[in-house]
Amino acid sequence: MPRDPRFDPLFAPLKIGPVTAPNRFYQVPHCTGMGFAMPETLAAMRAMKAEGGWGVVCTEYCSIDASADDLPSPYATLWDQGDVRNMARMTEGVHKHGSLAGVELWHGGFRSSNLLSRATPMGPVSQMAGKAPVQSRRMDLADIRDYRRAHKAAALRAREAGFDIVYVYASHGYLIAQFLNRDINRRDDGYGGSLENRARILRELLEETKEAIGDRCAVAVRIELDDEVSPGSDPTGEKRALFEMIRDLPDLFDVTISDYGQEMGVSRFHGQGSLEPFLKDVRQWVGKPVVSVGRYTSPEAMLALVKSGTLDLIGSARPSIADPFLPRKIAEGRSDDIRECIGCNICYASDIQGVPLRCTQNPTMGEEWRRDWHPEIVTKAAKTAKVLVVGAGPAGLEAALTLGRQGHEVMLTEAARELGGRVITEAKLPGLREWIRVRDYRAHQIGKLDNVSVYLESHMSAEDVRAIGAAHVLVATGSHWRKNGLGRTHLAPVESFADPRTLSANEIMAGKRPEGPIVIFDDEGYMMASALAELLAKEGRDVTYVATAGLVSAWSFYTNEQHLVQARLIDSGVKIIVSQTVAALRPGSALLKCVFTGSAREIPCGGFVPVTSREPDDQLWRDLSEETGFSVQRIGDCKAPAFIATAVHDGHRAARELLGVESVKRDRVLVEVAR
């Protein structure tokens, strides 16, 4: 289908200094969980973005030398010629598809503890470092000169590696931003005091980078639009003055804000385009190309930003992870095929935990090299078969879609009246409406396949399955939340939880409500308990949230929302008790025990909702597990309850491996054998 000509402005080339972007789709620097340790994995993932039509594809933050070490967080490096060779693998893959490659040169300042390199952390002042109870040294003038030389050397290595755009990274609280911050920078020399002095190091780096590589590479600056001292505003006008001060130096302004919780915000709290109020004047300030993010998945929203002159380039991190082929789909008139980001931040969590990116919507993310998975291409099966998929939740939908694309004859049955499984109810929780995109995308794509038949309100027994006569059966019947307290703390069911006051999370989501003061017990740590607490509090109910962890929804630290979740519950009037377990239910009360001391107390309890773990609904699989006439496997939550992303990936893997287990490569350093 031809492209709608309305979207032509998104495909207009744009000159950025000495280079030209082929279109307006710009994958901004974003973390990957791969870093310097997985160069093949990283290069393949970035190349896939270029194949999908992103006109510019950038690295994650890239350390300039050993004084900028952020382990255990994975990061890229341009320390030496070995790094040049590895990074060239990425640029070659990006250039193969006609896109530009960008690199974000980085120094963490006092935020880097240098746990690997053991170099002394440094910053504009001596300050507590990140990740360890150590402090940085105050940079003297010799340190500043060494830093400038190291930055220039890394820029030259970037050019040698084939990068087209080289960043000077002046945001997100790292070294340059530390110099710019008037609260942090209390120096009394030429690099402190006035804005001109605090910005001196930024100007020097921009000038020196331009001088070193500006004939061939564009120089970009990543910088915040608001004031770090007063987030969300610019009360002194310093930021505008800074932009005007440096406007003639960079070829490109990559603009963001100081509140990373909003810039990288989950959809539970921030929708598409949340940075737009900050963007309206920046083009007038700088007169240069401007890029920014907003988790844009709507082609119309992207077009409006470019046509209005607000942005020249549509910056993207998470939408490019969810759908590396988003630009190509718009170009080919297939906007309805876009796999939209749901804003859950599972991608961010994987990086924070030090493992390669994964995505709820895109099960192939991070698997491009390791498993040779492509997000849009599934190899047709050499021999097709009749396959039954029982259950149309995340795993079942993904399995049915992938099997259908392989050419198999697929029957997808679902006991409920609509497709989606757990996604249907979870998307109705406060702030999670975008999660329904997991269902909507797959249901829409399945609707295009004549070889996939869908049967709703079809509960399947073992006898029903046998009667179908399928060669392969995938059981994706999901799971349900336990009521007996079994979880991290209670390794056996709690007898007193078998009480009329106890309702499961599933029952609450289905509309049941307890009477009196409600106690929600969170021993799982992600979003469910806090979302239920918010839901019930908004209904005007008396809610007490009890957690064994020391924070509300402690695991959601990894998705960059824990602070927002706890603030929301506080604002909603939920009473919060942490570092306590619900040890037992007593008449009219719940018995709590401190996880450290074991000291006990009772709180009023008229209704009780334990959110501790889930029970796999695997009875059908167990009934069929001894079958010999056809293959049977369980997938998704039916096998092991986990994230929606895990279920989607498991469904995808099961489909690809239906006729044989795939080989999985390992990206690692291999020691050469001396000869």
XYZ file of C-alpha atoms in Angstrom:
675
model
C 0.000 0.000 0.000
C 1.465 3.429 -0.905
C 2.294 5.911 1.811
C -0.303 8.489 2.715
C 1.180 11.715 1.273
C 0.211 13.519 4.470
C 3.202 11.873 6.091
C 5.715 12.990 3.467
C 7.284 15.579 5.852
C 8.386 12.684 8.081
C 10.420 11.290 5.201
C 12.118 14.506 4.100
C 15.924 14.410 4.447
C 17.471 16.815 6.937
C 20.979 18.234 6.879
C 22.722 18.056 10.267
C 26.069 19.806 9.956
C 28.163 17.850 7.440
C 25.799 14.832 7.307
C 22.234 14.308 6.144
C 19.605 12.223 7.896
C 17.469 10.361 5.351
C 14.237 10.999 7.264
C 12.915 12.423 10.538
C 12.907 9.203 12.587
C 15.700 9.385 15.142
C 16.526 6.618 17.598
C 18.050 8.611 20.435
C 20.777 7.157 22.672
C 19.241 4.560 24.963
C 20.615 1.867 27.249
C 20.539 -1.752 26.179
C 21.855 -3.967 28.977
C 24.463 -5.116 26.440
C 27.232 -2.538 26.549
C 30.843 -3.287 25.715
C 30.509 -6.917 26.840
C 28.125 -7.952 24.026
C 29.246 -6.250 20.800
C 27.593 -8.734 18.426
C 24.273 -8.572 20.263
C 24.424 -4.797 20.332
C 25.370 -4.380 16.672
C 22.619 -6.691 15.458
C 19.965 -4.915 17.513
C 20.983 -1.458 16.263
C 21.220 -2.685 12.655
C 17.664 -3.997 12.941
C 16.496 -0.487 13.823
C 18.171 0.855 10.677
C 16.604 -1.887 8.568
C 13.261 -0.821 9.999
C 13.709 2.707 8.723
C 15.111 4.729 11.608
C 17.153 7.387 9.825
C 19.534 7.879 12.752
C 20.468 5.098 15.173
C 22.541 5.954 18.249
C 24.438 3.988 20.892
C 23.789 3.975 24.592
C 25.981 6.116 26.849
C 29.560 5.489 25.775
C 32.427 5.902 28.230
C 35.415 7.895 26.991
C 38.045 6.240 29.224
C 38.620 4.297 32.449
C 37.795 7.306 34.629
C 34.157 6.878 33.533
C 33.146 3.388 34.643
C 29.531 2.652 35.564
C 29.568 -1.090 36.243
C 27.576 -3.031 37.246
C 25.376 -1.018 34.862
C 26.259 -2.006 31.266
C 27.620 0.791 29.077
C 29.461 1.160 25.783
C 33.141 2.117 25.604
C 35.505 3.891 23.231
C 38.653 3.512 25.307
C 40.958 1.947 22.727
C 41.340 0.353 19.300
C 39.587 -2.803 20.409
C 36.508 -0.706 21.098
C 36.883 0.968 17.710
C 36.710 -2.448 16.051
C 33.686 -3.532 18.076
C 31.808 -0.285 17.548
C 32.568 -0.412 13.835
C 30.469 -3.575 13.746
C 27.494 -1.456 14.772
C 28.147 1.427 12.380
C 28.619 -0.966 9.463
C 25.268 -2.596 10.217
C 23.528 0.770 10.458
C 25.157 2.154 7.305
C 24.179 -0.960 5.355
C 20.595 0.280 5.460
C 21.381 3.905 4.618
C 21.035 5.306 8.133
C 23.351 7.498 10.189
C 25.063 6.177 13.314
C 25.416 8.313 16.440
C 27.458 7.872 19.607
C 26.880 9.512 22.989
C 30.266 10.219 24.598
C 29.859 10.033 28.346
C 31.544 10.758 31.636
C 29.607 10.190 34.837
C 31.546 12.570 37.062
C 30.899 11.810 40.710
C 28.006 9.522 39.757
C 30.564 6.928 38.629
C 32.181 4.896 41.388
C 34.599 3.230 38.935
C 34.173 -0.155 40.564
C 35.811 -1.951 37.626
C 38.635 0.430 36.721
C 39.269 1.486 40.352
C 40.103 4.981 39.121
C 39.297 7.608 41.730
C 35.894 9.146 40.947
C 36.056 12.835 40.093
C 33.691 15.743 39.726
C 33.508 19.515 40.003
C 33.320 19.039 43.788
C 33.992 16.205 46.212
C 30.613 14.481 46.481
C 29.183 11.093 47.319
C 29.505 8.757 44.336
C 26.840 6.459 42.990
C 26.677 2.702 43.696
C 29.139 2.805 46.643
C 29.729 4.795 49.860
C 32.777 6.591 48.430
C 33.392 10.178 47.347
C 34.816 11.801 44.288
C 37.856 14.036 44.274
C 37.473 17.671 43.362
C 38.829 18.104 39.844
C 41.743 20.491 39.624
C 42.722 22.290 36.429
C 45.005 19.432 35.402
C 42.084 16.992 35.776
C 39.928 19.219 33.604
C 42.618 19.377 30.924
C 42.997 15.583 31.053
C 39.236 15.164 30.731
C 39.114 17.444 27.710
C 41.962 15.527 26.063
C 40.260 12.205 26.771
C 36.978 13.456 25.334
C 38.692 14.653 22.172
C 40.552 11.353 21.801
C 37.289 9.436 22.162
C 35.691 11.676 19.525
C 38.520 10.822 17.138
C 38.030 7.128 17.855
C 34.313 7.582 17.212
C 35.059 9.028 13.795
C 37.453 6.158 13.100
C 34.726 3.666 14.068
C 32.463 5.209 11.457
C 30.068 7.300 13.529
C 28.315 10.169 11.760
C 27.016 12.029 14.829
C 29.057 12.481 18.006
C 27.455 13.704 21.227
C 28.663 15.994 23.955
C 26.511 14.707 26.806
C 25.423 17.545 29.105
C 22.348 16.161 30.850
C 20.968 13.505 33.227
C 23.156 14.602 36.136
C 26.469 13.453 34.660
C 29.766 15.340 34.684
C 28.961 18.272 32.390
C 25.548 18.699 34.027
C 27.285 18.734 37.413
C 29.403 21.673 36.288
C 26.297 23.474 34.982
C 24.293 22.976 38.184
C 24.640 26.064 40.371
C 23.796 24.132 43.547
C 26.421 21.451 42.911
C 29.147 23.577 41.376
C 30.522 25.720 44.185
C 33.946 26.207 42.635
C 35.648 29.568 42.946
C 37.816 29.314 39.828
C 37.113 29.857 36.128
C 34.809 26.828 36.049
C 32.454 27.927 38.835
C 30.319 30.841 39.928
C 28.653 32.612 37.024
C 26.726 30.778 34.318
C 29.437 31.700 31.838
C 32.055 30.052 34.041
C 29.940 26.985 34.800
C 29.250 26.549 31.082
C 32.905 26.984 30.158
C 33.647 23.259 30.096
C 30.654 22.620 27.845
C 31.770 25.300 25.392
C 35.324 23.946 25.388
C 34.174 20.405 24.683
C 31.861 21.520 21.890
C 34.589 23.650 20.301
C 37.246 20.949 20.600
C 34.960 18.213 19.279
C 33.967 20.375 16.313
C 37.602 21.171 15.612
C 38.631 17.515 15.791
C 35.895 15.837 13.751
C 33.419 18.488 12.626
C 34.519 18.288 9.006
C 33.036 14.799 8.714
C 30.822 14.249 11.759
C 27.926 16.250 13.122
C 28.295 17.327 16.747
C 25.211 16.977 18.934
C 24.571 18.128 22.473
C 22.133 16.394 24.820
C 20.909 19.002 27.248
C 18.002 19.766 29.550
C 15.433 22.485 28.914
C 14.534 23.113 32.537
C 16.521 23.987 35.626
C 17.923 21.059 37.640
C 17.696 23.138 40.798
C 14.011 23.915 40.091
C 12.798 20.984 37.933
C 10.007 21.804 35.527
C 10.840 25.475 35.255
C 13.572 27.991 34.486
C 12.984 30.631 37.170
C 16.223 32.530 36.631
C 16.227 32.268 32.834
C 19.615 30.533 32.987
C 18.666 27.674 30.711
C 17.503 29.942 27.922
C 20.660 32.001 28.356
C 22.732 28.810 28.152
C 21.053 27.722 24.928
C 21.665 31.136 23.405
C 25.263 31.055 24.635
C 26.086 27.804 22.825
C 23.642 27.968 19.918
C 26.341 28.402 17.282
C 28.405 25.396 18.356
C 26.391 22.146 18.044
C 24.879 20.953 14.779
C 22.011 19.312 16.645
C 20.235 19.872 19.965
C 18.872 16.707 21.616
C 16.710 18.223 24.342
C 15.219 16.651 27.427
C 14.208 17.590 30.997
C 15.760 17.058 34.398
C 12.974 14.781 35.714
C 14.010 11.384 34.373
C 10.910 9.892 35.972
C 8.894 11.904 33.454
C 11.217 11.624 30.457
C 11.394 7.843 30.933
C 7.991 7.748 32.589
C 5.769 4.681 32.621
C 2.344 4.955 31.015
C 0.771 4.492 34.443
C 1.800 8.071 35.190
C 2.838 9.732 31.901
C 1.227 9.565 28.496
C 2.550 10.194 25.008
C 4.148 13.599 24.511
C 4.633 14.526 28.157
C 7.636 16.751 27.300
C 5.733 18.915 24.803
C 5.072 21.824 27.201
C 8.845 22.308 27.438
C 9.514 22.229 23.683
C 7.562 25.155 22.275
C 10.371 27.758 22.216
C 13.586 25.799 21.809
C 13.728 26.033 17.998
C 13.569 29.822 18.257
C 16.369 29.843 20.826
C 18.848 27.815 18.808
C 18.002 27.997 15.109
C 19.414 24.491 14.648
C 17.818 21.044 14.199
C 16.127 19.848 17.379
C 15.198 16.312 18.442
C 13.325 15.170 21.540
C 11.369 12.188 22.796
C 7.818 11.613 23.982
C 7.176 7.885 23.558
C 5.402 8.682 20.301
C 3.608 5.815 18.560
C 1.024 7.865 16.662
C 2.089 8.940 13.146
C -0.315 11.877 13.390
C 1.325 13.144 16.580
C 4.781 12.864 14.995
C 3.608 14.702 11.892
C 2.103 17.523 13.949
C 5.404 18.121 15.760
C 7.376 18.366 12.524
C 4.803 20.463 10.641
C 4.477 22.908 13.533
C 8.252 23.400 13.672
C 8.356 22.193 17.277
C 10.807 19.432 16.377
C 12.856 18.629 13.309
C 13.368 14.998 14.251
C 11.128 12.622 16.204
C 13.257 11.109 18.932
C 12.453 7.614 20.069
C 13.801 5.027 22.466
C 11.012 2.767 23.731
C 8.787 2.924 20.604
C 11.806 1.886 18.522
C 12.276 -1.085 20.856
C 8.627 -2.123 20.663
C 8.622 -1.769 16.887
C 11.970 -1.396 15.116
C 10.003 -1.201 11.842
C 7.687 1.651 12.851
C 9.068 4.096 10.234
C 8.914 1.553 7.431
C 5.310 0.692 8.289
C 4.338 4.349 8.014
C 6.293 4.597 4.752
C 4.460 1.583 3.329
C 1.004 2.736 4.399
C 0.772 0.068 7.118
C 0.280 2.186 10.209
C -2.254 -0.325 11.514
C 0.607 -2.843 11.769
C 2.616 -0.717 14.230
C 3.414 -2.638 17.409
C 2.842 0.174 19.892
C 4.881 0.606 23.051
C 2.758 0.121 26.190
C 5.043 2.162 28.464
C 5.590 -0.611 31.019
C 9.391 -0.036 31.173
C 10.291 -3.714 31.236
C 12.979 -2.655 28.746
C 14.420 -0.210 31.263
C 14.242 -2.811 34.033
C 16.304 -5.293 32.057
C 19.094 -2.765 31.592
C 19.038 -1.742 35.247
C 19.389 -5.421 36.145
C 22.336 -5.767 33.759
C 20.805 -8.042 31.127
C 20.007 -7.412 27.441
C 16.857 -5.541 26.545
C 13.543 -7.295 26.472
C 10.172 -5.874 25.507
C 6.595 -6.796 26.354
C 5.414 -6.042 22.819
C 8.459 -7.212 20.853
C 9.669 -10.678 21.904
C 12.534 -10.539 19.389
C 14.221 -7.567 21.099
C 17.686 -8.615 22.247
C 17.406 -11.883 20.311
C 18.430 -10.535 16.881
C 21.947 -12.005 17.048
C 21.601 -14.648 19.764
C 18.671 -16.489 18.179
C 18.612 -14.852 14.720
C 15.086 -13.624 15.361
C 13.627 -10.923 13.141
C 10.667 -8.848 14.384
C 8.851 -8.960 11.039
C 10.072 -12.117 9.323
C 9.210 -15.626 10.469
C 10.529 -18.428 8.278
C 7.794 -20.470 6.652
C 7.631 -24.015 7.974
C 9.025 -26.599 5.569
C 6.261 -28.916 6.722
C 3.053 -27.426 8.082
C 0.905 -29.045 10.739
C -2.396 -28.695 12.529
C -1.761 -26.905 15.828
C -4.163 -26.260 18.688
C -3.462 -23.370 21.056
C -5.615 -23.462 24.191
C -5.880 -20.048 25.842
C -5.753 -16.613 24.217
C -3.813 -14.616 26.777
C -0.429 -13.043 25.977
C 1.389 -16.350 25.411
C -1.403 -17.985 23.447
C -1.994 -14.981 21.211
C 1.699 -14.628 20.400
C 2.076 -18.338 19.750
C -0.977 -18.435 17.468
C 0.191 -15.374 15.536
C 3.707 -16.702 15.013
C 2.489 -20.191 14.091
C 0.067 -18.663 11.637
C 2.824 -16.640 10.013
C 4.815 -19.851 9.656
C 1.961 -21.302 7.627
C 0.556 -23.819 10.094
C -3.168 -24.520 10.388
C -3.917 -22.993 13.796
C -6.946 -23.302 16.063
C -6.957 -20.799 18.936
C -9.525 -21.485 21.641
C -10.434 -19.230 24.548
C -12.783 -20.029 27.445
C -13.783 -16.383 27.940
C -15.925 -14.155 25.748
C -12.997 -12.095 24.498
C -9.323 -12.469 23.702
C -6.600 -11.237 26.021
C -6.508 -13.285 29.209
C -4.894 -11.420 32.098
C -4.331 -8.328 29.938
C -8.073 -7.616 29.898
C -8.349 -7.163 33.653
C -4.909 -5.681 34.296
C -5.469 -2.988 31.665
C -8.484 -1.810 33.684
C -6.367 -1.057 36.737
C -5.510 2.611 37.382
C -3.157 3.979 34.718
C -2.642 0.693 32.845
C -5.056 1.177 29.930
C -2.227 1.150 27.363
C -1.419 -2.441 28.331
C -4.433 -3.560 26.280
C -2.243 -2.921 23.224
C -0.674 -6.332 23.876
C -4.039 -7.906 23.038
C -5.121 -5.446 20.369
C -1.996 -5.751 18.206
C -2.063 -9.551 18.186
C -5.804 -9.854 17.691
C -5.601 -7.464 14.725
C -2.726 -9.347 13.130
C -4.387 -12.746 13.677
C -7.468 -11.352 11.942
C -5.399 -10.986 8.775
C -4.461 -14.690 8.685
C -6.863 -17.075 6.976
C -5.082 -20.089 8.451
C -5.800 -19.101 12.080
C -9.288 -19.846 13.416
C -10.435 -18.326 16.723
C -13.059 -19.928 18.984
C -14.326 -17.909 21.953
C -16.282 -19.271 24.943
C -14.688 -22.646 24.281
C -13.564 -24.354 27.461
C -11.384 -27.301 26.488
C -11.210 -30.574 28.381
C -8.656 -33.290 27.658
C -11.331 -35.164 25.728
C -12.081 -32.051 23.649
C -8.408 -31.665 22.824
C -8.082 -35.290 21.738
C -11.134 -34.937 19.523
C -9.560 -32.041 17.600
C -6.895 -34.307 16.149
C -4.104 -31.711 16.183
C -0.498 -32.793 15.712
C 0.692 -30.281 18.311
C -1.029 -28.744 21.337
C 0.154 -25.622 23.177
C -1.545 -25.122 26.536
C -1.648 -21.432 27.496
C -4.301 -21.454 30.203
C -2.661 -18.857 32.439
C -2.643 -18.626 36.217
C -4.539 -17.086 39.122
C -3.515 -15.249 42.276
C -3.310 -17.449 45.344
C -5.356 -16.708 48.466
C -3.347 -18.902 50.847
C -0.335 -16.560 51.293
C 2.196 -18.845 49.636
C 5.037 -16.642 48.415
C 8.469 -15.297 49.270
C 7.832 -15.124 53.007
C 5.385 -17.945 53.634
C 6.792 -21.073 52.026
C 3.711 -23.036 53.024
C 0.038 -21.973 52.976
C -1.139 -19.916 55.954
C -4.055 -21.777 57.507
C -5.811 -18.700 58.887
C -5.925 -17.064 55.433
C -8.726 -19.527 54.556
C -11.190 -16.965 55.853
C -14.365 -15.440 54.348
C -12.639 -12.055 54.532
C -9.950 -13.162 52.078
C -10.384 -12.213 48.429
C -7.866 -12.811 45.673
C -6.531 -10.137 43.343
C -8.526 -11.799 40.551
C -11.739 -11.455 42.551
C -11.074 -7.780 43.212
C -10.421 -7.173 39.501
C -13.652 -9.049 38.724
C -15.631 -6.619 40.884
C -15.918 -8.274 44.290
C -15.394 -6.040 47.304
C -14.681 -6.844 50.984
C -16.331 -5.076 53.877
C -14.658 -2.875 56.480
C -10.994 -1.883 56.665
C -9.077 -3.622 53.865
C -5.559 -4.983 54.316
C -3.580 -5.638 51.133
C -0.518 -7.794 51.720
C 2.265 -7.354 49.140
C 4.858 -10.114 49.187
C 5.367 -10.031 45.392
C 6.768 -6.532 44.977
C 5.664 -5.407 41.515
C 2.575 -3.466 40.511
C -0.459 -5.584 41.426
C -0.805 -4.845 45.151
C -0.231 -1.107 44.788
C -2.632 -0.883 41.830
C -5.351 -2.647 43.823
C -4.690 -0.350 46.791
C -5.058 2.693 44.559
C -8.224 1.296 42.952
C -9.921 0.602 46.270
C -8.801 3.894 47.836
C -10.258 5.815 44.880
C -13.559 4.125 45.665
C -13.412 5.715 49.106
C -12.459 2.571 50.983
C -10.216 2.344 54.048
C -7.068 0.644 52.743
C -3.867 -0.397 54.505
C -1.016 -1.601 52.333
C 1.408 -3.963 54.078
C 4.674 -5.027 52.418
C 7.496 -7.294 53.457
C 9.881 -5.035 51.528
C 10.955 -1.661 52.855
C 9.180 0.222 50.070
C 5.873 0.172 48.253
C 6.121 -1.990 45.110
C 9.840 -2.359 45.690
C 10.596 -4.130 42.400
C 9.144 -1.212 40.457
C 12.394 0.621 41.228
C 13.660 -1.212 38.155
C 10.866 0.195 35.991
C 11.596 3.715 37.252
C 8.238 4.166 38.936
C 8.632 3.122 42.576
C 8.820 6.721 43.816
C 5.737 7.617 41.780
C 3.788 4.611 43.041
C 4.520 5.356 46.683
C 3.638 9.022 46.246
C 0.366 8.055 44.544
C -0.660 5.808 47.431
C 0.221 8.493 49.955
C -1.830 11.049 48.021
C -4.705 8.543 47.769
C -4.877 8.212 51.559
C -3.631 4.632 51.706
C -2.005 3.742 55.017
C 1.411 2.230 54.320
C 3.203 -0.292 56.537
C 6.505 -1.712 55.275
C 8.998 -4.323 56.480
C 6.123 -6.291 57.969
C 4.517 -9.585 57.048
C 0.920 -10.579 57.610
C 1.533 -13.607 59.795
C -2.092 -14.570 60.408
C -5.704 -13.431 60.354
C -7.510 -13.098 63.669
C -11.129 -12.164 64.368
C -11.467 -8.559 63.210
C -7.740 -8.069 62.760
C -4.558 -9.044 60.934
C -1.466 -10.059 62.869
C 1.667 -8.350 61.570
C 5.249 -9.303 62.355
C 8.379 -7.276 61.730
C 10.582 -9.017 59.147
C 13.678 -8.073 61.173
C 12.770 -8.525 64.828
C 9.645 -10.646 64.726
C 7.823 -8.219 67.009
C 4.058 -8.510 66.549
C 1.089 -6.166 66.456
C -2.487 -6.257 65.223
C -4.327 -3.896 62.862
C -8.062 -3.799 62.017
C -8.973 -6.078 59.104
C -12.452 -6.484 57.644
C -11.206 -7.583 54.232
C -7.935 -9.182 53.219
C -6.238 -9.320 49.801
C -2.961 -11.286 49.699
C -0.755 -10.543 46.679
C 1.957 -13.108 47.226
C 2.205 -15.461 44.229
C 0.154 -17.141 41.514
C -0.971 -20.697 40.917
C -0.407 -22.026 37.364
C -3.669 -23.193 35.797
C -2.025 -26.273 34.333
C -4.628 -29.003 34.958
C -5.257 -29.464 31.237
C -1.539 -29.859 30.586
C -1.271 -32.419 33.377
C -4.247 -34.322 31.967
C -2.525 -34.458 28.586
C 1.109 -34.844 29.655
C 1.191 -38.615 29.035
C -0.223 -38.363 25.512
C 1.779 -40.040 22.760
C -0.366 -39.327 19.713
C 0.523 -35.619 19.594
C 3.027 -33.253 21.184
C 1.915 -31.212 24.183
C 3.655 -28.323 25.881
C 2.611 -25.612 28.330
C 3.585 -22.002 27.710
C 3.423 -18.660 29.486
C 1.901 -18.276 32.946
C 0.480 -21.799 32.757
C 4.094 -22.982 32.915
C 5.628 -20.324 35.189
C 3.739 -17.145 36.121
C 5.817 -14.057 35.360
C 5.680 -10.739 33.509
C 3.486 -10.323 30.438
C 6.755 -9.866 28.545
C 7.906 -13.303 29.688
C 4.673 -14.912 28.547
C 4.842 -13.230 25.129
C 8.463 -14.307 24.665
C 7.641 -17.866 25.718
C 4.766 -18.052 23.251
C 6.978 -16.753 20.470
C 9.784 -19.170 21.321
C 7.412 -22.131 21.477
C 6.071 -21.322 18.020
C 9.499 -20.939 16.451
C 10.703 -24.149 18.078
C 7.595 -26.197 17.338
C 9.460 -28.576 15.048
C 12.856 -28.396 16.724
C 14.842 -26.489 19.345
C 16.811 -23.552 17.941
C 20.494 -23.059 18.629
C 21.363 -20.108 20.856
C 24.658 -18.273 20.450
C 26.646 -16.747 23.301
C 28.198 -13.298 22.955
C 31.404 -13.399 24.995
C 35.128 -12.897 24.911
C 37.080 -15.969 23.835
C 40.685 -16.345 24.916
C 43.075 -17.078 22.071
C 45.076 -20.274 22.481
C 48.821 -19.693 22.348
C 50.512 -21.615 19.539
